mmCIF file of C-alpha atoms in Angstrom:
data_model
loop_
_atom_site.group_PDB
_atom_site.id
_atom_site.type_symbol
_atom_site.label_atom_id
_atom_site.label_comp_id
_atom_site.label_asym_id
_atom_site.label_seq_id
_atom_site.Cartn_x
_atom_site.Cartn_y
_atom_site.Cartn_z
ATOM 1 C CA UNK A 106 67.490 -27.858 15.455
ATOM 2 C CA UNK A 107 69.498 -30.572 17.127
ATOM 3 C CA UNK A 108 68.711 -34.266 17.135
ATOM 4 C CA UNK A 109 65.678 -35.144 19.269
ATOM 5 C CA UNK A 110 66.145 -38.323 21.315
ATOM 6 C CA UNK A 111 63.664 -41.028 20.195
ATOM 7 C CA UNK A 112 62.533 -41.465 23.793
ATOM 8 C CA UNK A 113 61.103 -37.929 23.686
ATOM 9 C CA UNK A 114 58.508 -39.102 21.138
ATOM 10 C CA UNK A 115 57.633 -42.089 23.285
ATOM 11 C CA UNK A 116 57.224 -39.761 26.267
ATOM 12 C CA UNK A 117 54.805 -37.687 24.198
ATOM 13 C CA UNK A 118 52.666 -40.797 23.785
ATOM 14 C CA UNK A 119 52.842 -41.599 27.499
ATOM 15 C CA UNK A 120 51.933 -37.989 28.331
ATOM 16 C CA UNK A 121 48.924 -38.288 26.031
ATOM 17 C CA UNK A 122 47.749 -41.301 28.039
ATOM 18 C CA UNK A 123 48.246 -39.340 31.280
ATOM 19 C CA UNK A 124 46.497 -36.220 30.034
ATOM 20 C CA UNK A 125 43.579 -37.634 28.036
ATOM 21 C CA UNK A 126 42.918 -41.077 29.581
ATOM 22 C CA UNK A 127 39.225 -40.085 29.938
ATOM 23 C CA UNK A 128 38.764 -39.958 26.167
ATOM 24 C CA UNK A 129 38.273 -43.101 24.074
ATOM 25 C CA UNK A 130 42.032 -43.315 23.433
ATOM 26 C CA UNK A 131 43.654 -46.515 22.274
ATOM 27 C CA UNK A 132 47.149 -47.706 21.413
ATOM 28 C CA UNK A 133 46.738 -46.466 17.825
ATOM 29 C CA UNK A 134 46.261 -42.921 19.127
ATOM 30 C CA UNK A 135 49.342 -43.237 21.311
ATOM 31 C CA UNK A 136 51.377 -44.585 18.371
ATOM 32 C CA UNK A 137 50.237 -41.623 16.290
ATOM 33 C CA UNK A 138 51.356 -39.202 19.020
ATOM 34 C CA UNK A 139 54.796 -40.805 18.865
ATOM 35 C CA UNK A 140 54.784 -40.758 15.072
ATOM 36 C CA UNK A 141 55.432 -44.506 14.821
ATOM 37 C CA UNK A 142 53.652 -47.511 13.359
ATOM 38 C CA UNK A 143 51.673 -49.427 15.949
ATOM 39 C CA UNK A 144 53.888 -52.514 16.050
ATOM 40 C CA UNK A 145 57.116 -50.514 16.155
ATOM 41 C CA UNK A 146 55.640 -48.160 18.747
ATOM 42 C CA UNK A 147 54.585 -50.955 21.114
ATOM 43 C CA UNK A 148 58.035 -52.504 20.926
ATOM 44 C CA UNK A 149 59.855 -49.217 21.485
ATOM 45 C CA UNK A 150 57.534 -48.116 24.297
ATOM 46 C CA UNK A 151 58.101 -51.373 26.125
ATOM 47 C CA UNK A 152 61.844 -51.032 25.661
ATOM 48 C CA UNK A 153 61.844 -47.460 27.049
ATOM 49 C CA UNK A 154 59.356 -47.781 29.907
ATOM 50 C CA UNK A 155 59.347 -51.501 30.668
ATOM 51 C CA UNK A 156 55.686 -52.166 29.936
ATOM 52 C CA UNK A 157 53.355 -52.305 26.972
ATOM 53 C CA UNK A 158 51.500 -49.099 26.034
ATOM 54 C CA UNK A 159 48.077 -50.703 26.480
ATOM 55 C CA UNK A 160 48.996 -51.730 30.019
ATOM 56 C CA UNK A 161 50.274 -48.213 30.798
ATOM 57 C CA UNK A 162 47.013 -46.706 29.551
ATOM 58 C CA UNK A 163 44.895 -49.240 31.432
ATOM 59 C CA UNK A 164 46.769 -48.801 34.723
ATOM 60 C CA UNK A 165 46.559 -45.005 34.393
ATOM 61 C CA UNK A 166 42.771 -45.358 33.947
ATOM 62 C CA UNK A 167 42.550 -47.686 36.928
ATOM 63 C CA UNK A 168 44.638 -45.337 39.061
ATOM 64 C CA UNK A 169 42.267 -42.479 38.191
ATOM 65 C CA UNK A 170 39.256 -44.711 38.817
ATOM 66 C CA UNK A 171 40.623 -45.625 42.247
ATOM 67 C CA UNK A 172 40.990 -41.918 43.056
ATOM 68 C CA UNK A 173 37.372 -41.291 42.025
ATOM 69 C CA UNK A 174 36.208 -44.222 44.149
ATOM 70 C CA UNK A 175 38.038 -42.789 47.168
ATOM 71 C CA UNK A 176 37.110 -39.138 46.732
ATOM 72 C CA UNK A 177 33.613 -39.127 45.192
ATOM 73 C CA UNK A 178 30.370 -40.976 45.739
ATOM 74 C CA UNK A 179 29.776 -41.499 42.022
ATOM 75 C CA UNK A 180 28.576 -44.943 40.951
ATOM 76 C CA UNK A 181 31.007 -47.613 39.756
ATOM 77 C CA UNK A 182 29.479 -47.386 36.266
ATOM 78 C CA UNK A 183 29.935 -43.635 36.213
ATOM 79 C CA UNK A 184 33.533 -43.961 37.425
ATOM 80 C CA UNK A 185 34.226 -46.562 34.737
ATOM 81 C CA UNK A 186 33.016 -44.300 31.926
ATOM 82 C CA UNK A 187 34.696 -41.223 33.445
ATOM 83 C CA UNK A 188 38.150 -42.758 33.021
ATOM 84 C CA UNK A 189 37.626 -43.670 29.382
ATOM 85 C CA UNK A 190 36.702 -47.335 29.821
ATOM 86 C CA UNK A 191 33.732 -48.666 27.862
ATOM 87 C CA UNK A 192 32.720 -51.839 29.656
ATOM 88 C CA UNK A 193 31.813 -52.066 33.340
ATOM 89 C CA UNK A 194 32.385 -55.842 33.275
ATOM 90 C CA UNK A 195 35.981 -55.630 32.085
ATOM 91 C CA UNK A 196 36.592 -52.581 34.302
ATOM 92 C CA UNK A 197 35.581 -54.595 37.372
ATOM 93 C CA UNK A 198 37.703 -57.550 36.268
ATOM 94 C CA UNK A 199 40.834 -55.473 35.620
ATOM 95 C CA UNK A 200 40.325 -53.450 38.787
ATOM 96 C CA UNK A 201 40.140 -56.619 40.846
ATOM 97 C CA UNK A 202 43.243 -57.979 39.159
ATOM 98 C CA UNK A 203 45.306 -54.830 39.854
ATOM 99 C CA UNK A 204 43.991 -53.792 43.277
ATOM 100 C CA UNK A 205 43.109 -57.214 44.670
ATOM 101 C CA UNK A 206 39.488 -56.323 45.396
ATOM 102 C CA UNK A 207 36.385 -55.127 43.572
ATOM 103 C CA UNK A 208 35.779 -51.382 43.042
ATOM 104 C CA UNK A 209 32.985 -51.491 45.635
ATOM 105 C CA UNK A 210 35.089 -53.293 48.258
ATOM 106 C CA UNK A 211 38.001 -50.917 47.545
ATOM 107 C CA UNK A 212 35.746 -47.918 48.132
ATOM 108 C CA UNK A 213 34.410 -49.305 51.407
ATOM 109 C CA UNK A 214 37.948 -49.734 52.760
ATOM 110 C CA UNK A 215 38.461 -45.940 52.662
ATOM 111 C CA UNK A 216 36.781 -43.223 54.730
ATOM 112 C CA UNK A 217 33.566 -42.031 53.061
ATOM 113 C CA UNK A 218 34.014 -39.403 50.349
ATOM 114 C CA UNK A 219 31.758 -36.963 52.223
ATOM 115 C CA UNK A 220 34.567 -36.481 54.760
ATOM 116 C CA UNK A 221 36.698 -35.012 51.998
ATOM 117 C CA UNK A 222 34.176 -32.499 50.716
ATOM 118 C CA UNK A 223 35.479 -29.027 51.544
ATOM 119 C CA UNK A 224 32.116 -27.366 51.705
ATOM 120 C CA UNK A 225 32.245 -23.612 52.377
ATOM 121 C CA UNK A 226 31.067 -22.433 55.775
ATOM 122 C CA UNK A 227 28.067 -20.617 54.242
ATOM 123 C CA UNK A 228 26.804 -23.873 52.694
ATOM 124 C CA UNK A 229 27.202 -25.695 55.980
ATOM 125 C CA UNK A 230 25.201 -22.946 57.701
ATOM 126 C CA UNK A 231 22.471 -22.861 55.048
ATOM 127 C CA UNK A 232 22.020 -26.559 54.500
ATOM 128 C CA UNK A 233 22.988 -27.880 57.917
ATOM 129 C CA UNK A 234 20.272 -25.981 59.844
ATOM 130 C CA UNK A 235 17.617 -28.503 60.929
ATOM 131 C CA UNK A 236 13.976 -28.121 60.116
ATOM 132 C CA UNK A 237 12.328 -26.615 63.184
ATOM 133 C CA UNK A 238 10.118 -29.123 64.976
ATOM 134 C CA UNK A 239 8.144 -29.022 68.173
ATOM 135 C CA UNK A 240 7.240 -31.885 70.483
ATOM 136 C CA UNK A 241 3.668 -31.647 69.240
ATOM 137 C CA UNK A 242 4.831 -32.614 65.735
ATOM 138 C CA UNK A 243 6.240 -35.860 67.138
ATOM 139 C CA UNK A 244 2.744 -36.989 67.957
ATOM 140 C CA UNK A 245 1.892 -37.197 64.266
ATOM 141 C CA UNK A 246 0.495 -33.766 63.446
ATOM 142 C CA UNK A 247 3.668 -32.640 61.639
ATOM 143 C CA UNK A 248 3.068 -30.311 58.736
ATOM 144 C CA UNK A 249 5.736 -28.690 56.537
ATOM 145 C CA UNK B 295 73.297 -17.966 55.071
ATOM 146 C CA UNK B 296 73.310 -20.532 52.284
ATOM 147 C CA UNK B 297 70.766 -20.004 49.510
ATOM 148 C CA UNK B 298 69.846 -21.765 46.284
ATOM 149 C CA UNK B 299 71.003 -19.587 43.389
ATOM 150 C CA UNK B 300 70.701 -21.707 40.256
ATOM 151 C CA UNK B 301 69.443 -25.159 39.481
ATOM 152 C CA UNK B 302 70.494 -26.859 36.277
ATOM 153 C CA UNK B 303 68.389 -28.700 33.726
ATOM 154 C CA UNK B 304 69.647 -30.539 30.663
ATOM 155 C CA UNK B 305 67.980 -29.459 27.437
ATOM 156 C CA UNK B 306 68.407 -30.982 24.012
ATOM 157 C CA UNK B 307 68.412 -27.633 22.206
ATOM 158 C CA UNK B 308 69.192 -24.339 23.920
ATOM 159 C CA UNK B 309 67.465 -22.147 21.299
ATOM 160 C CA UNK B 310 64.297 -24.186 21.481
ATOM 161 C CA UNK B 311 64.480 -24.134 25.288
ATOM 162 C CA UNK B 312 65.031 -20.376 25.330
ATOM 163 C CA UNK B 313 61.951 -19.812 23.155
ATOM 164 C CA UNK B 314 59.841 -22.076 25.363
ATOM 165 C CA UNK B 315 60.972 -20.627 28.698
ATOM 166 C CA UNK B 316 60.612 -17.007 27.645
ATOM 167 C CA UNK B 317 57.669 -17.011 25.205
ATOM 168 C CA UNK B 318 55.512 -19.783 26.627
ATOM 169 C CA UNK B 319 56.440 -19.929 30.304
ATOM 170 C CA UNK B 320 57.023 -16.169 30.532
ATOM 171 C CA UNK B 321 60.412 -16.375 32.251
ATOM 172 C CA UNK B 322 63.103 -13.703 31.902
ATOM 173 C CA UNK B 323 66.563 -14.276 30.483
ATOM 174 C CA UNK B 324 69.024 -13.902 33.360
ATOM 175 C CA UNK B 325 72.123 -14.647 31.385
ATOM 176 C CA UNK B 326 72.998 -15.781 27.870
ATOM 177 C CA UNK B 327 76.726 -15.797 27.290
ATOM 178 C CA UNK B 328 78.769 -17.836 24.824
ATOM 179 C CA UNK B 329 82.419 -18.339 25.683
ATOM 180 C CA UNK B 330 84.516 -18.794 22.540
ATOM 181 C CA UNK B 331 87.566 -19.730 24.596
ATOM 182 C CA UNK B 332 85.667 -22.649 26.119
ATOM 183 C CA UNK B 333 84.581 -24.323 22.901
ATOM 184 C CA UNK B 334 81.569 -22.015 22.568
ATOM 185 C CA UNK B 335 80.122 -23.113 25.873
ATOM 186 C CA UNK B 336 76.840 -21.242 26.342
ATOM 187 C CA UNK B 337 75.727 -20.286 29.815
ATOM 188 C CA UNK B 338 71.990 -19.749 29.483
ATOM 189 C CA UNK B 339 69.915 -18.994 32.561
ATOM 190 C CA UNK B 340 66.247 -18.030 32.915
ATOM 191 C CA UNK B 341 64.006 -17.310 35.848
ATOM 192 C CA UNK B 342 60.569 -16.090 36.836
ATOM 193 C CA UNK B 343 59.971 -12.332 36.829
ATOM 194 C CA UNK B 344 59.859 -11.120 40.423
ATOM 195 C CA UNK B 345 62.207 -13.767 41.805
ATOM 196 C CA UNK B 346 65.604 -12.391 40.922
ATOM 197 C CA UNK B 347 67.845 -14.493 43.080
ATOM 198 C CA UNK B 348 66.932 -17.907 41.653
ATOM 199 C CA UNK B 349 67.321 -19.147 38.115
ATOM 200 C CA UNK B 350 67.332 -22.282 36.034
ATOM 201 C CA UNK B 351 70.429 -22.943 33.965
ATOM 202 C CA UNK B 352 69.458 -24.514 30.646
ATOM 203 C CA UNK B 353 72.481 -26.650 29.882
ATOM 204 C CA UNK B 354 73.243 -28.312 26.565
ATOM 205 C CA UNK B 355 74.426 -31.897 26.906
ATOM 206 C CA UNK B 356 78.158 -31.655 26.232
ATOM 207 C CA UNK B 357 80.287 -33.898 24.041
ATOM 208 C CA UNK B 358 83.811 -35.148 24.637
ATOM 209 C CA UNK B 359 86.008 -34.383 26.481
ATOM 210 C CA UNK B 360 83.485 -33.116 29.051
ATOM 211 C CA UNK B 361 81.192 -36.087 28.639
ATOM 212 C CA UNK B 362 81.915 -39.249 26.704
ATOM 213 C CA UNK B 363 79.416 -39.995 23.978
ATOM 214 C CA UNK B 364 77.970 -43.054 25.708
ATOM 215 C CA UNK B 365 77.176 -41.033 28.842
ATOM 216 C CA UNK B 366 75.767 -38.189 26.737
ATOM 217 C CA UNK B 367 73.453 -40.684 25.010
ATOM 218 C CA UNK B 368 72.303 -41.999 28.376
ATOM 219 C CA UNK B 369 71.553 -38.475 29.622
ATOM 220 C CA UNK B 370 69.718 -37.698 26.377
ATOM 221 C CA UNK B 371 67.704 -40.886 26.694
ATOM 222 C CA UNK B 372 66.800 -40.283 30.358
ATOM 223 C CA UNK B 373 65.833 -36.708 29.565
ATOM 224 C CA UNK B 374 63.703 -37.868 26.641
ATOM 225 C CA UNK B 375 61.940 -40.339 28.925
ATOM 226 C CA UNK B 376 61.190 -37.508 31.346
ATOM 227 C CA UNK B 377 63.364 -38.830 34.174
ATOM 228 C CA UNK B 378 66.113 -36.213 34.125
ATOM 229 C CA UNK B 379 64.636 -33.793 36.643
ATOM 230 C CA UNK B 380 61.633 -31.933 37.962
ATOM 231 C CA UNK B 381 61.141 -28.293 38.843
ATOM 232 C CA UNK B 382 58.390 -27.465 41.317
ATOM 233 C CA UNK B 383 56.774 -24.075 40.652
ATOM 234 C CA UNK B 384 54.173 -22.394 42.825
ATOM 235 C CA UNK B 385 51.485 -19.865 41.938
ATOM 236 C CA UNK B 386 48.789 -18.005 43.876
ATOM 237 C CA UNK B 387 46.127 -19.171 41.410
ATOM 238 C CA UNK B 388 46.723 -22.500 39.726
ATOM 239 C CA UNK B 389 43.664 -22.369 37.473
ATOM 240 C CA UNK B 390 44.489 -18.878 36.189
ATOM 241 C CA UNK B 391 48.155 -19.737 35.573
ATOM 242 C CA UNK B 392 47.087 -22.951 33.860
ATOM 243 C CA UNK B 393 44.761 -21.062 31.497
ATOM 244 C CA UNK B 394 47.422 -18.453 30.803
ATOM 245 C CA UNK B 395 50.188 -20.939 30.006
ATOM 246 C CA UNK B 396 47.857 -23.180 28.050
ATOM 247 C CA UNK B 397 46.794 -20.155 26.003
ATOM 248 C CA UNK B 398 50.456 -19.609 25.139
ATOM 249 C CA UNK B 399 50.824 -23.190 23.956
ATOM 250 C CA UNK B 400 52.210 -25.026 26.991
ATOM 251 C CA UNK B 401 51.043 -28.635 26.805
ATOM 252 C CA UNK B 402 49.862 -29.792 30.206
ATOM 253 C CA UNK B 403 50.162 -33.406 31.256
ATOM 254 C CA UNK B 404 47.856 -32.816 34.211
ATOM 255 C CA UNK B 405 45.143 -30.191 34.460
ATOM 256 C CA UNK B 406 44.744 -28.517 37.886
ATOM 257 C CA UNK B 407 43.434 -30.956 40.455
ATOM 258 C CA UNK B 408 42.710 -30.778 44.191
ATOM 259 C CA UNK B 409 45.314 -32.495 46.343
ATOM 260 C CA UNK B 410 45.677 -32.578 50.121
ATOM 261 C CA UNK B 411 48.515 -30.016 49.829
ATOM 262 C CA UNK B 412 46.805 -27.710 47.328
ATOM 263 C CA UNK B 413 45.837 -27.466 43.668
ATOM 264 C CA UNK B 414 48.400 -29.110 41.458
ATOM 265 C CA UNK B 415 49.051 -29.406 37.718
ATOM 266 C CA UNK B 416 51.912 -30.604 35.544
ATOM 267 C CA UNK B 417 53.542 -29.935 32.180
ATOM 268 C CA UNK B 418 56.805 -30.554 30.333
ATOM 269 C CA UNK B 419 59.356 -28.437 28.563
ATOM 270 C CA UNK B 420 60.240 -29.437 24.966
ATOM 271 C CA UNK B 421 63.120 -31.612 26.218
ATOM 272 C CA UNK B 422 60.831 -33.681 28.432
ATOM 273 C CA UNK B 423 61.722 -32.058 31.762
ATOM 274 C CA UNK B 424 58.860 -32.284 34.187
ATOM 275 C CA UNK B 425 57.305 -29.231 35.837
ATOM 276 C CA UNK B 426 54.750 -29.051 38.630
ATOM 277 C CA UNK B 427 52.672 -25.920 38.963
ATOM 278 C CA UNK B 428 51.097 -25.834 42.389
ATOM 279 C CA UNK B 429 48.898 -23.517 44.375
ATOM 280 C CA UNK B 430 49.927 -24.544 47.859
ATOM 281 C CA UNK B 431 47.099 -24.704 50.386
ATOM 282 C CA UNK B 432 47.594 -22.117 53.081
ATOM 283 C CA UNK B 433 47.262 -24.566 55.977
ATOM 284 C CA UNK B 434 50.002 -26.613 54.305
ATOM 285 C CA UNK B 435 52.318 -23.597 54.389
ATOM 286 C CA UNK B 436 51.790 -22.886 58.060
#
């Protein structure tokens, strides 16, 4: 087996952040994936990729959170936990810092998530059919 | 008519690459020839079964005089960081291919996910080369 470039181990750690950001991962887990001590790992990661591992992991989580805000109607709290973050308060703060607006404001600036739902034609036909009503029901005698 | 025949990827170990591409990815060996008269240069090419006219050449990073050691180190470093190249694969069923490759030990960086252009996933070869595995949406093909 030939010599493996050290960067390959650092990439393994970055890949772990990309693949399992939704788990309660931290920098110690990433350092373990690279097979390095935490202090050495952070230094080497920054040298290879130009940013600290904790900031890579956080921005990956925020990127995924932004995607969930755009494409789902799940609550901000739910989105926060779904990307592996534990505190809604610090999620909102970091989100604002990176994206320049709160998660809620960010979501509002995009078309509603319902427009992206690719619901099969049969569902549209089943669920889109209105309840039959007559004019008589309008006068208050409606009964289901 | 001009066609793409081979595309080349650097790998840090040809034997390891060969095992990965054939046993885990399920590619066929197209060519594996070592030329003694050229300093044991090994031309190693693999490709997907059913697509005979395209292959990936798995190239060892050469030493001097082909490549000076500083350049070779830079290539090795870029490859290790995952910035040395990407191959875009397509499949009819991304989820099924994902399960199949994962079952054979391919480590995915991204599980299949809906994108505007289709269902997309990503993994790496042992050298750090990036692969996309995409089920292209039919409207996107039209």
